[in-house]
Amino acid sequence: MDMLKTLLETQPLLTLFVTVALGYVVGEINIKGVSLGSGAVLFVGLAIGGWAPKSAPPALLGTLGLLLFLYGIGIQYGEQFFKGLSSAEGLKANIAAALGVIGAGFVSVALVHLFGVGLDQALGMFAGSGTSTASLQAAMAMLKGDGATVGYSVSYPFGVAGPILFLYALSALIKPKIERPPQKVMETAEIALRNPALIGLKLSDLIKRLPDEVAIAAVRRAHHNQQPAHDLVLEPDDVLLATATDPALLRETTSMFGELQPGRMTSHREDLDYLRVFASSKLVVGHALRDLRFPDGVDCSIAHVRRGDADMMPSQDLILEFGDRVGLLVNGAHHKTMRAFFGDSIKGTAELSFISIGVGAALGLLVGAIPIAIPGVGKMTFGLAALLLVALCLGRVRRFGPFVWTMPLTANLVLRNFGLTIFLAQVGIASGPKFFATVGVTGASFLLYGVVIALALLIITAAFCLWIFRMPFDLAVGVISGATGNPAILAFANRLAPTDRPDVGYAMIFPSMTIVKILFVQIAVVLIGG
């Protein structure tokens, strides 16, 4: 054992990756639907650090890991974040979550005066109860000690398991009736024009009468399929290829136009053929569909876009992302040209622009280093909170000139999960010795304090979501998940409410609540003092 201990203490990078591997093994253990996931890496790191005190990797590694995590979050959720701030529903969600987070913060600060808990330990419990590694880093950076890590590690388990149990109890109490929505899959209908009131109209005028969720992808006339030109004047027996993700809307459109004529268009592909391509080229990624300029001589239309597991209508303001699968209607002779135009590379959807990441992260760090005067508080730098805010702005812009700020979803997930794992492993190993020296005396009381802080966060947020703002249950559980922060909680919320609203609620408030938690820690340190 002494040889193993010596090996770990002389090879810190080896120790780091052993911690990561063992942490994920422990995190896979599932007890009645509750598992620690990546959070287990912290506990394995504490155990290894306590046993081999000199095995900690450099602190810069942990900071780099957290930077990657926050930057990836900001880039992915930028658009949803700003939509949340500009909509009434989003504002209510952010207010409810902010009140819950601030309420939990006040409870943690009260422990300093009521029970003599150290400020660093209290703020660590605040971070652990809210499973916020970013606010833990802020407490560690400002207080220059590892007391925050001790509080974080003791309260973190209930920070993960507590919200899951709370949501389970809340669902049992309310008994919401939530039906799983049908998967959005593009449906088509070939409709022969029989309605005299529509004959003689321009196609553009006809489209204005359709619901927004219905599109005309092609027209067949005189035995030839053709693109849906807006100035085309409709004639009797024209066959229109209508598309929608809602079958009911297609039935409504059919009754408006005339009658179904299945097979009239899809069985004849000499003029127009269907082609699906991956969006992986910088010529198209980050651009709205209205701004795409197809190669000269190519007559092409976009029938639909599939992102993830859902089909999307090709609205003119839809912005393409890496990995989108785009359905085209184009003559077969131009298939090769259009593949080259869109990129059509699965490999390309997993590539990153390291220039964009470097510029974006450097800009965020620069903004975070600027001291800002806050009345009553003094001058503060926002550090990684500013980096997250810059990343959110870049995620909203998506591209600027040659810089494509977004990245493929799969690459984003890998990058930020790897960063979070490295941060947890480094912090755990470095804090292990102090943790075991402290937890034997304060562990039980700290666990109780962590439960109280987490319950304050959950109860306040749920009360405002469900009973004051009267949000739907499926949206409310997403907001509660975002306020607590851990993805495992969101996964459980999705099982309780199998709609897309938990994800929407989470995305609208998770970035802003991360910033609120970081700022609360920083302001508390300045006002109360270290």
Coordinates of C-alpha atoms in Angstrom, one line a residue:
M1 CA 0.0 0.0 0.0
D2 CA 2.9 2.3 0.7
M3 CA 4.2 1.8 -2.8
L4 CA 0.7 2.7 -4.2
K5 CA 0.6 5.8 -2.0
T6 CA 4.0 6.9 -3.2
L7 CA 3.1 6.3 -6.8
L8 CA 0.0 8.5 -6.5
E9 CA 1.8 11.3 -4.7
T10 CA 4.6 11.4 -7.3
Q11 CA 2.3 11.1 -10.3
P12 CA -0.5 13.7 -9.8
L13 CA -1.9 13.3 -13.4
L14 CA -2.2 9.6 -12.9
T15 CA -4.0 10.2 -9.6
L16 CA -6.3 12.6 -11.4
F17 CA -7.5 10.1 -14.0
V18 CA -7.7 7.2 -11.5
T19 CA -10.0 9.5 -9.5
V20 CA -12.1 10.2 -12.6
A21 CA -12.4 6.5 -13.5
L22 CA -13.3 5.4 -10.0
G23 CA -15.6 8.3 -9.5
Y24 CA -17.8 7.4 -12.5
V25 CA -17.9 3.8 -11.3
V26 CA -19.3 4.9 -8.0
G27 CA -21.5 7.4 -9.7
E28 CA -23.2 4.6 -11.7
I29 CA -24.5 3.0 -8.5
N30 CA -28.2 3.5 -8.4
I31 CA -30.2 3.2 -5.2
K32 CA -34.0 3.5 -5.8
G33 CA -33.5 5.8 -8.8
V34 CA -31.0 8.0 -7.1
S35 CA -27.3 8.1 -8.2
L36 CA -24.6 10.7 -7.7
G37 CA -23.4 10.7 -11.3
S38 CA -20.4 12.9 -11.9
G39 CA -20.7 14.2 -8.3
A40 CA -19.2 10.9 -7.1
V41 CA -15.9 12.0 -8.6
L42 CA -15.6 14.6 -5.8
F43 CA -16.1 12.0 -3.1
V44 CA -13.5 9.6 -4.6
G45 CA -11.1 12.6 -4.8
L46 CA -11.7 13.4 -1.2
A47 CA -10.9 9.8 -0.2
I48 CA -7.8 9.6 -2.3
G49 CA -6.6 13.0 -1.2
G50 CA -7.2 12.1 2.5
W51 CA -5.1 8.9 2.1
A52 CA -2.4 10.4 -0.1
P53 CA -2.2 14.1 0.9
K54 CA 0.5 15.1 -1.5
S55 CA -1.2 13.7 -4.7
A56 CA -3.2 16.8 -5.7
P57 CA -2.7 18.1 -9.3
P58 CA -2.1 21.8 -9.8
A59 CA -5.1 24.0 -9.0
L60 CA -4.9 25.5 -12.5
L61 CA -6.2 22.2 -13.9
G62 CA -9.4 22.5 -11.8
T63 CA -10.0 26.1 -12.9
L64 CA -9.5 25.1 -16.6
G65 CA -12.0 22.3 -16.2
L66 CA -14.6 24.7 -14.7
L67 CA -14.0 27.2 -17.5
L68 CA -14.8 24.6 -20.1
F69 CA -18.0 23.6 -18.3
L70 CA -19.3 27.1 -18.0
Y71 CA -18.3 28.1 -21.5
G72 CA -20.1 25.1 -23.0
I73 CA -23.3 25.8 -20.9
G74 CA -23.3 29.4 -22.1
I75 CA -22.8 28.5 -25.8
Q76 CA -25.6 25.9 -25.7
Y77 CA -28.2 27.8 -23.7
G78 CA -27.6 31.4 -24.9
E79 CA -30.7 31.7 -27.1
Q80 CA -33.1 30.1 -24.5
F81 CA -31.6 32.3 -21.8
F82 CA -32.3 35.5 -23.6
K83 CA -35.7 34.3 -24.7
G84 CA -36.5 33.6 -21.1
L85 CA -35.6 37.1 -20.1
S86 CA -37.8 38.7 -22.7
S87 CA -40.9 36.6 -22.2
A88 CA -43.5 36.9 -19.4
E89 CA -43.2 33.2 -18.6
G90 CA -39.4 33.3 -18.6
L91 CA -39.3 36.4 -16.3
K92 CA -41.6 34.6 -13.8
A93 CA -39.4 31.5 -14.0
N94 CA -36.3 33.5 -13.3
I95 CA -37.9 35.5 -10.5
A96 CA -39.2 32.3 -8.8
A97 CA -35.8 30.6 -9.0
A98 CA -33.9 33.7 -8.0
L99 CA -36.0 34.1 -4.8
G100 CA -35.4 30.4 -4.0
V101 CA -31.6 30.8 -4.5
I102 CA -31.3 34.0 -2.5
G103 CA -33.5 32.6 0.3
A104 CA -31.2 29.6 0.5
G105 CA -28.3 31.9 0.6
F106 CA -29.7 33.9 3.5
V107 CA -30.2 30.7 5.4
S108 CA -26.6 29.7 4.8
V109 CA -25.3 33.1 5.9
A110 CA -27.6 32.9 9.0
L111 CA -25.7 29.8 10.1
V112 CA -22.6 32.0 10.6
H113 CA -24.3 34.1 13.2
L114 CA -26.6 31.5 14.8
F115 CA -24.3 28.5 15.1
G116 CA -20.8 29.9 14.7
V117 CA -20.2 28.2 11.3
G118 CA -17.3 29.6 9.3
L119 CA -18.3 31.7 6.4
D120 CA -16.3 29.6 4.0
Q121 CA -18.0 26.4 5.3
A122 CA -21.5 28.0 5.2
L123 CA -21.0 29.2 1.6
G124 CA -19.6 25.8 0.7
M125 CA -22.8 24.2 2.1
F126 CA -24.8 26.7 0.0
A127 CA -22.9 25.7 -3.1
G128 CA -23.3 21.9 -2.3
S129 CA -27.0 22.2 -1.5
G130 CA -27.5 23.9 -4.9
T131 CA -24.9 21.5 -6.6
S132 CA -23.1 24.6 -7.9
T133 CA -19.5 23.9 -8.6
A134 CA -19.1 27.4 -10.0
S135 CA -20.1 29.1 -6.8
L136 CA -17.9 26.6 -4.9
Q137 CA -15.0 27.9 -7.0
A138 CA -16.0 31.5 -6.3
A139 CA -15.9 30.8 -2.5
M140 CA -12.6 29.1 -2.7
A141 CA -11.0 31.9 -4.8
M142 CA -12.2 34.7 -2.5
L143 CA -11.6 33.0 0.9
K144 CA -8.3 31.3 -0.1
G145 CA -9.0 28.1 1.8
D146 CA -10.6 24.7 1.6
G147 CA -13.3 25.1 4.2
A148 CA -15.8 25.8 1.4
T149 CA -15.0 22.3 -0.1
V150 CA -15.7 20.7 3.2
G151 CA -19.1 22.3 3.4
Y152 CA -19.8 21.5 -0.2
S153 CA -18.9 17.8 0.0
V154 CA -21.0 17.2 3.1
S155 CA -24.1 18.9 1.8
Y156 CA -23.8 17.8 -1.9
P157 CA -25.4 14.3 -1.5
F158 CA -28.7 15.8 -0.3
G159 CA -28.3 18.5 -2.9
V160 CA -28.7 15.7 -5.5
A161 CA -31.0 13.3 -3.7
G162 CA -33.1 15.9 -1.8
P163 CA -34.7 17.6 -4.9
I164 CA -35.4 14.2 -6.4
L165 CA -37.3 13.1 -3.3
F166 CA -39.0 16.6 -3.1
L167 CA -40.2 16.4 -6.7
Y168 CA -41.5 12.8 -6.1
A169 CA -43.4 14.0 -3.1
L170 CA -44.7 17.1 -4.9
S171 CA -46.0 14.9 -7.8
A172 CA -47.7 12.6 -5.4
L173 CA -49.3 15.5 -3.6
I174 CA -50.5 17.4 -6.8
K175 CA -51.2 14.3 -9.0
P176 CA -50.8 16.3 -12.2
K177 CA -52.3 14.8 -15.4
I178 CA -49.7 15.1 -18.1
E179 CA -49.9 13.4 -21.4
R180 CA -46.8 12.6 -23.4
P181 CA -46.9 14.7 -26.6
P182 CA -46.5 12.8 -29.9
Q183 CA -43.0 12.9 -31.3
K184 CA -42.6 15.7 -33.9
V185 CA -42.2 13.8 -37.2
M186 CA -42.8 15.5 -40.5
E187 CA -46.0 14.4 -42.3
T188 CA -46.8 15.0 -46.0
A189 CA -49.9 15.1 -48.0
E190 CA -50.3 15.4 -51.8
I191 CA -53.5 17.5 -52.3
A192 CA -55.2 18.1 -55.7
L193 CA -56.6 21.6 -56.0
R194 CA -60.4 21.5 -56.3
N195 CA -61.6 24.5 -54.4
P196 CA -62.7 27.2 -57.0
A197 CA -62.2 30.0 -54.5
L198 CA -58.4 29.2 -54.5
I199 CA -57.9 28.8 -58.3
G200 CA -56.3 31.9 -59.8
L201 CA -54.6 32.9 -56.5
K202 CA -50.8 33.4 -56.4
L203 CA -49.1 30.7 -54.3
S204 CA -47.8 33.5 -51.9
D205 CA -51.4 34.5 -51.2
L206 CA -52.5 30.9 -50.6
I207 CA -49.6 30.4 -48.1
K208 CA -50.8 33.4 -46.1
R209 CA -54.1 31.6 -45.5
L210 CA -52.3 28.5 -44.1
P211 CA -51.4 27.9 -40.4
D212 CA -47.8 28.7 -39.6
E213 CA -47.2 25.0 -38.9
V214 CA -48.1 24.1 -42.6
A215 CA -45.8 24.6 -45.6
I216 CA -46.0 23.9 -49.3
A217 CA -42.9 22.1 -50.4
A218 CA -43.5 21.5 -54.1
V219 CA -46.2 21.8 -56.8
R220 CA -47.0 19.3 -59.6
R221 CA -48.4 20.7 -62.9
A222 CA -48.6 19.1 -66.3
H223 CA -46.9 15.9 -65.2
H224 CA -43.9 17.8 -63.8
N225 CA -42.9 18.5 -60.2
Q226 CA -41.6 22.1 -59.6
Q227 CA -40.4 24.4 -56.8
P228 CA -43.2 26.4 -55.0
A229 CA -42.5 29.8 -56.6
H230 CA -44.4 32.5 -54.8
D231 CA -45.6 34.2 -58.1
L232 CA -47.0 30.9 -59.4
V233 CA -50.7 31.3 -60.3
L234 CA -52.7 28.3 -59.2
E235 CA -54.7 26.3 -61.7
P236 CA -57.3 23.5 -61.5
D237 CA -55.8 20.1 -60.7
D238 CA -52.5 21.4 -59.5
V239 CA -51.2 19.0 -56.9
L240 CA -49.6 20.7 -53.8
L241 CA -47.2 18.8 -51.5
A242 CA -48.1 20.1 -48.0
T243 CA -45.9 19.3 -45.0
A244 CA -46.6 19.6 -41.2
T245 CA -45.7 18.0 -38.0
D246 CA -49.3 17.9 -36.9
P247 CA -51.5 15.4 -38.9
A248 CA -54.6 17.3 -37.8
L249 CA -53.4 20.4 -39.6
L250 CA -52.8 18.4 -42.8
R251 CA -56.4 17.0 -42.7
E252 CA -57.6 20.6 -42.3
T253 CA -55.5 21.8 -45.2
T254 CA -56.8 18.9 -47.4
S255 CA -60.4 19.8 -46.7
M256 CA -59.6 23.4 -47.6
F257 CA -57.8 22.6 -50.9
G258 CA -59.7 19.7 -52.4
E259 CA -58.8 16.0 -52.1
L260 CA -55.8 13.7 -51.5
Q261 CA -53.9 12.4 -54.5
P262 CA -51.3 10.2 -52.9
G263 CA -48.4 9.0 -55.2
R264 CA -48.9 11.7 -57.8
M265 CA -45.6 13.5 -56.8
T266 CA -43.5 11.1 -54.8
S267 CA -43.5 8.4 -57.5
H268 CA -42.1 10.8 -60.1
R269 CA -38.6 12.1 -59.2
E270 CA -37.2 13.0 -62.6
D271 CA -37.7 16.7 -61.9
L272 CA -37.3 16.9 -58.1
D273 CA -35.9 14.3 -55.8
Y274 CA -35.6 14.2 -52.0
L275 CA -32.1 14.6 -50.5
R276 CA -31.1 14.7 -46.8
V277 CA -27.8 16.3 -45.9
F278 CA -25.9 17.1 -42.7
A279 CA -25.3 20.8 -42.0
S280 CA -21.6 20.9 -41.3
S281 CA -20.2 23.7 -43.5
K282 CA -19.5 27.2 -42.3
L283 CA -21.4 28.4 -45.4
V284 CA -24.7 27.4 -43.8
V285 CA -24.1 26.9 -40.0
G286 CA -25.1 29.9 -38.0
H287 CA -27.2 31.4 -40.9
A288 CA -30.9 31.8 -41.0
L289 CA -32.6 29.9 -43.9
R290 CA -33.6 33.2 -45.5
D291 CA -29.9 34.1 -45.8
L292 CA -28.8 30.9 -47.6
R293 CA -27.6 31.5 -51.2
F294 CA -27.6 28.3 -53.1
P295 CA -25.0 27.7 -55.9
D296 CA -25.8 29.4 -59.3
G297 CA -28.0 27.3 -61.5
V298 CA -29.4 25.2 -58.6
D299 CA -33.2 25.3 -58.0
C300 CA -33.6 23.9 -54.5
S301 CA -36.1 24.2 -51.6
I302 CA -35.8 23.1 -48.0
A303 CA -38.6 20.8 -47.0
H304 CA -37.7 20.3 -43.3
V305 CA -35.0 20.4 -40.7
R306 CA -34.4 17.6 -38.2
R307 CA -32.6 18.6 -35.0
G308 CA -31.9 15.9 -32.5
D309 CA -35.0 13.7 -32.4
A310 CA -37.5 16.3 -33.7
D311 CA -38.5 17.6 -37.1
M312 CA -38.8 21.3 -37.5
M313 CA -40.7 23.4 -40.0
P314 CA -38.3 25.4 -42.3
S315 CA -39.3 28.9 -41.2
Q316 CA -37.3 31.7 -42.8
D317 CA -35.8 32.7 -39.4
L318 CA -34.7 29.2 -38.4
I319 CA -30.9 29.3 -37.8
L320 CA -29.0 26.1 -38.8
E321 CA -26.7 24.4 -36.3
F322 CA -24.0 21.9 -36.6
G323 CA -25.5 18.4 -37.1
D324 CA -28.9 19.5 -38.3
R325 CA -30.2 17.1 -40.9
V326 CA -31.8 19.1 -43.7
G327 CA -34.3 17.7 -46.2
L328 CA -34.0 19.2 -49.7
L329 CA -36.1 19.0 -52.8
V330 CA -33.7 19.4 -55.8
N331 CA -33.0 17.8 -59.2
G332 CA -30.9 14.7 -58.9
A333 CA -28.3 16.2 -61.1
H334 CA -27.5 18.7 -58.4
H335 CA -27.2 16.3 -55.4
K336 CA -23.4 16.4 -55.4
T337 CA -23.4 20.1 -55.5
M338 CA -25.8 20.5 -52.6
R339 CA -23.9 17.9 -50.5
A340 CA -20.8 20.0 -51.0
F341 CA -22.7 23.2 -50.2
F342 CA -24.1 21.9 -46.8
G343 CA -20.9 19.9 -46.0
D344 CA -22.8 16.7 -45.4
S345 CA -20.2 15.3 -43.1
I346 CA -20.9 13.5 -39.9
K347 CA -17.3 13.9 -38.9
G348 CA -17.7 17.7 -39.5
T349 CA -20.5 17.8 -37.0
A350 CA -18.1 16.7 -34.2
E351 CA -15.4 19.2 -35.0
L352 CA -14.7 22.3 -32.9
S353 CA -13.5 25.7 -33.9
F354 CA -10.7 26.1 -31.4
I355 CA -10.1 29.6 -32.7
S356 CA -13.6 30.6 -31.7
I357 CA -13.3 28.8 -28.3
G358 CA -10.0 30.6 -27.7
V359 CA -11.3 34.0 -28.6
G360 CA -14.5 33.5 -26.7
A361 CA -12.9 32.2 -23.5
A362 CA -10.2 34.9 -23.6
L363 CA -12.9 37.6 -24.0
G364 CA -14.8 36.2 -21.1
L365 CA -11.7 36.0 -18.8
L366 CA -10.8 39.6 -19.8
V367 CA -14.3 40.9 -18.9
G368 CA -14.2 38.9 -15.7
A369 CA -10.9 40.6 -14.7
I370 CA -12.3 44.1 -15.0
P371 CA -13.1 45.6 -11.5
I372 CA -16.6 47.0 -11.2
A373 CA -17.8 49.3 -8.5
I374 CA -21.0 48.2 -6.8
P375 CA -22.6 50.7 -4.4
G376 CA -22.5 49.5 -0.8
V377 CA -20.2 46.6 -1.7
G378 CA -17.1 48.1 -3.3
K379 CA -15.1 47.0 -6.3
M380 CA -15.5 43.4 -7.5
T381 CA -14.3 41.3 -10.4
F382 CA -16.8 38.8 -11.6
G383 CA -14.3 36.2 -12.7
L384 CA -15.9 33.1 -14.3
A385 CA -19.4 34.5 -13.8
A386 CA -18.5 37.1 -16.5
L387 CA -17.1 34.3 -18.7
L388 CA -20.5 32.5 -18.4
L389 CA -22.3 35.7 -19.3
V390 CA -20.1 36.4 -22.3
A391 CA -20.6 32.8 -23.5
L392 CA -24.4 33.3 -23.2
C393 CA -24.1 36.3 -25.4
L394 CA -22.0 34.5 -28.0
G395 CA -24.4 31.5 -27.9
R396 CA -27.2 34.0 -28.7
V397 CA -25.3 35.6 -31.6
R398 CA -24.1 32.2 -32.9
R399 CA -21.7 33.7 -35.4
F400 CA -19.9 36.9 -36.1
G401 CA -18.0 37.3 -39.3
P402 CA -15.7 34.3 -39.6
F403 CA -16.3 33.2 -36.0
V404 CA -18.9 30.4 -35.5
W405 CA -19.4 30.5 -31.7
T406 CA -21.8 27.5 -31.6
M407 CA -20.4 24.0 -31.5
P408 CA -22.0 20.6 -32.2
L409 CA -24.2 19.4 -29.4
T410 CA -22.2 16.1 -28.9
A411 CA -18.9 18.0 -28.8
N412 CA -20.4 20.5 -26.4
L413 CA -21.6 17.8 -24.0
V414 CA -18.2 16.0 -24.1
L415 CA -16.3 19.2 -23.6
R416 CA -18.2 20.5 -20.6
N417 CA -18.7 17.2 -18.9
F418 CA -15.0 16.5 -19.2
G419 CA -14.3 20.0 -17.8
L420 CA -16.7 19.5 -14.8
T421 CA -15.1 16.1 -14.1
I422 CA -11.6 17.4 -14.1
F423 CA -12.6 20.3 -11.7
L424 CA -14.4 17.9 -9.3
A425 CA -11.4 15.5 -9.3
Q426 CA -8.8 18.2 -8.7
V427 CA -10.8 20.0 -6.0
G428 CA -11.6 16.7 -4.2
I429 CA -8.0 15.5 -4.1
A430 CA -6.7 18.8 -2.9
S431 CA -9.3 19.1 -0.2
G432 CA -9.2 15.5 1.1
P433 CA -6.8 16.1 4.1
K434 CA -8.8 19.0 5.5
F435 CA -12.1 17.3 4.9
F436 CA -11.3 14.2 7.0
A437 CA -9.8 16.4 9.7
T438 CA -13.1 18.3 9.9
V439 CA -15.9 16.0 9.0
G440 CA -15.5 13.8 12.0
V441 CA -16.4 16.7 14.3
T442 CA -19.0 18.6 12.2
G443 CA -20.3 16.1 9.7
A444 CA -23.7 15.4 11.3
S445 CA -24.5 19.0 12.0
F446 CA -23.3 20.1 8.5
L447 CA -25.5 17.5 6.9
L448 CA -28.5 18.9 8.8
Y449 CA -27.6 22.4 7.8
G450 CA -27.3 21.3 4.2
V451 CA -30.8 19.8 4.3
V452 CA -32.3 23.0 5.7
I453 CA -30.5 25.1 3.0
A454 CA -31.7 22.8 0.2
L455 CA -35.3 22.7 1.5
A456 CA -35.4 26.5 1.6
L457 CA -34.3 26.6 -2.1
L458 CA -36.9 24.0 -3.1
I459 CA -39.9 25.2 -1.1
I460 CA -39.5 28.9 -2.1
T461 CA -39.0 28.1 -5.8
A462 CA -41.9 25.6 -5.9
A463 CA -44.3 27.9 -4.0
F464 CA -43.7 30.8 -6.5
C465 CA -43.9 28.5 -9.5
L466 CA -47.0 26.6 -8.7
W467 CA -49.1 28.7 -6.4
I468 CA -48.1 32.3 -7.0
F469 CA -47.3 32.3 -10.7
R470 CA -49.5 29.2 -11.4
M471 CA -47.1 27.6 -13.9
P472 CA -48.0 24.3 -15.5
F473 CA -46.5 21.4 -13.5
D474 CA -44.2 20.2 -16.3
L475 CA -42.7 23.7 -16.6
A476 CA -42.4 24.2 -12.9
V477 CA -40.4 21.0 -12.3
G478 CA -38.0 22.2 -15.0
V479 CA -37.6 25.5 -13.2
I480 CA -37.0 23.8 -9.9
S481 CA -34.4 21.5 -11.6
G482 CA -32.6 24.6 -13.0
A483 CA -32.6 26.3 -9.7
T484 CA -31.0 23.3 -8.0
G485 CA -28.7 22.8 -11.1
N486 CA -27.8 19.1 -11.2
P487 CA -28.6 17.4 -14.5
A488 CA -29.7 14.2 -12.6
I489 CA -32.6 16.2 -11.1
L490 CA -33.7 17.3 -14.6
A491 CA -33.5 13.7 -15.8
F492 CA -35.9 12.7 -12.9
A493 CA -38.2 15.7 -13.8
N494 CA -38.4 14.4 -17.3
R495 CA -39.7 11.1 -16.1
L496 CA -42.3 12.8 -13.9
A497 CA -43.4 15.1 -16.8
P498 CA -42.6 13.6 -20.2
T499 CA -43.0 16.7 -22.2
D500 CA -40.4 19.2 -23.5
R501 CA -41.3 21.8 -20.9
P502 CA -38.9 20.6 -18.2
D503 CA -36.0 21.1 -20.6
V504 CA -37.3 24.5 -21.6
G505 CA -37.7 25.6 -18.0
Y506 CA -34.2 24.3 -17.1
A507 CA -32.6 26.1 -20.0
M508 CA -34.4 29.4 -19.3
I509 CA -33.0 29.7 -15.8
F510 CA -30.0 27.5 -15.2
P511 CA -27.4 30.0 -16.6
S512 CA -28.9 33.0 -14.8
M513 CA -29.1 31.0 -11.5
T514 CA -25.5 30.0 -11.9
I515 CA -24.6 33.7 -12.1
V516 CA -26.9 34.5 -9.1
K517 CA -25.2 31.8 -7.0
I518 CA -21.8 33.1 -7.9
L519 CA -22.7 36.7 -7.2
F520 CA -24.3 35.8 -3.9
V521 CA -21.2 34.1 -2.7
Q522 CA -19.0 37.0 -3.9
I523 CA -21.2 39.7 -2.3
A524 CA -21.5 37.7 0.9
V525 CA -17.7 37.5 1.2
V526 CA -17.3 41.2 0.6
L527 CA -20.1 42.3 3.1
I528 CA -19.4 39.8 5.9
G529 CA -15.7 39.4 5.3
G530 CA -13.3 36.5 5.4

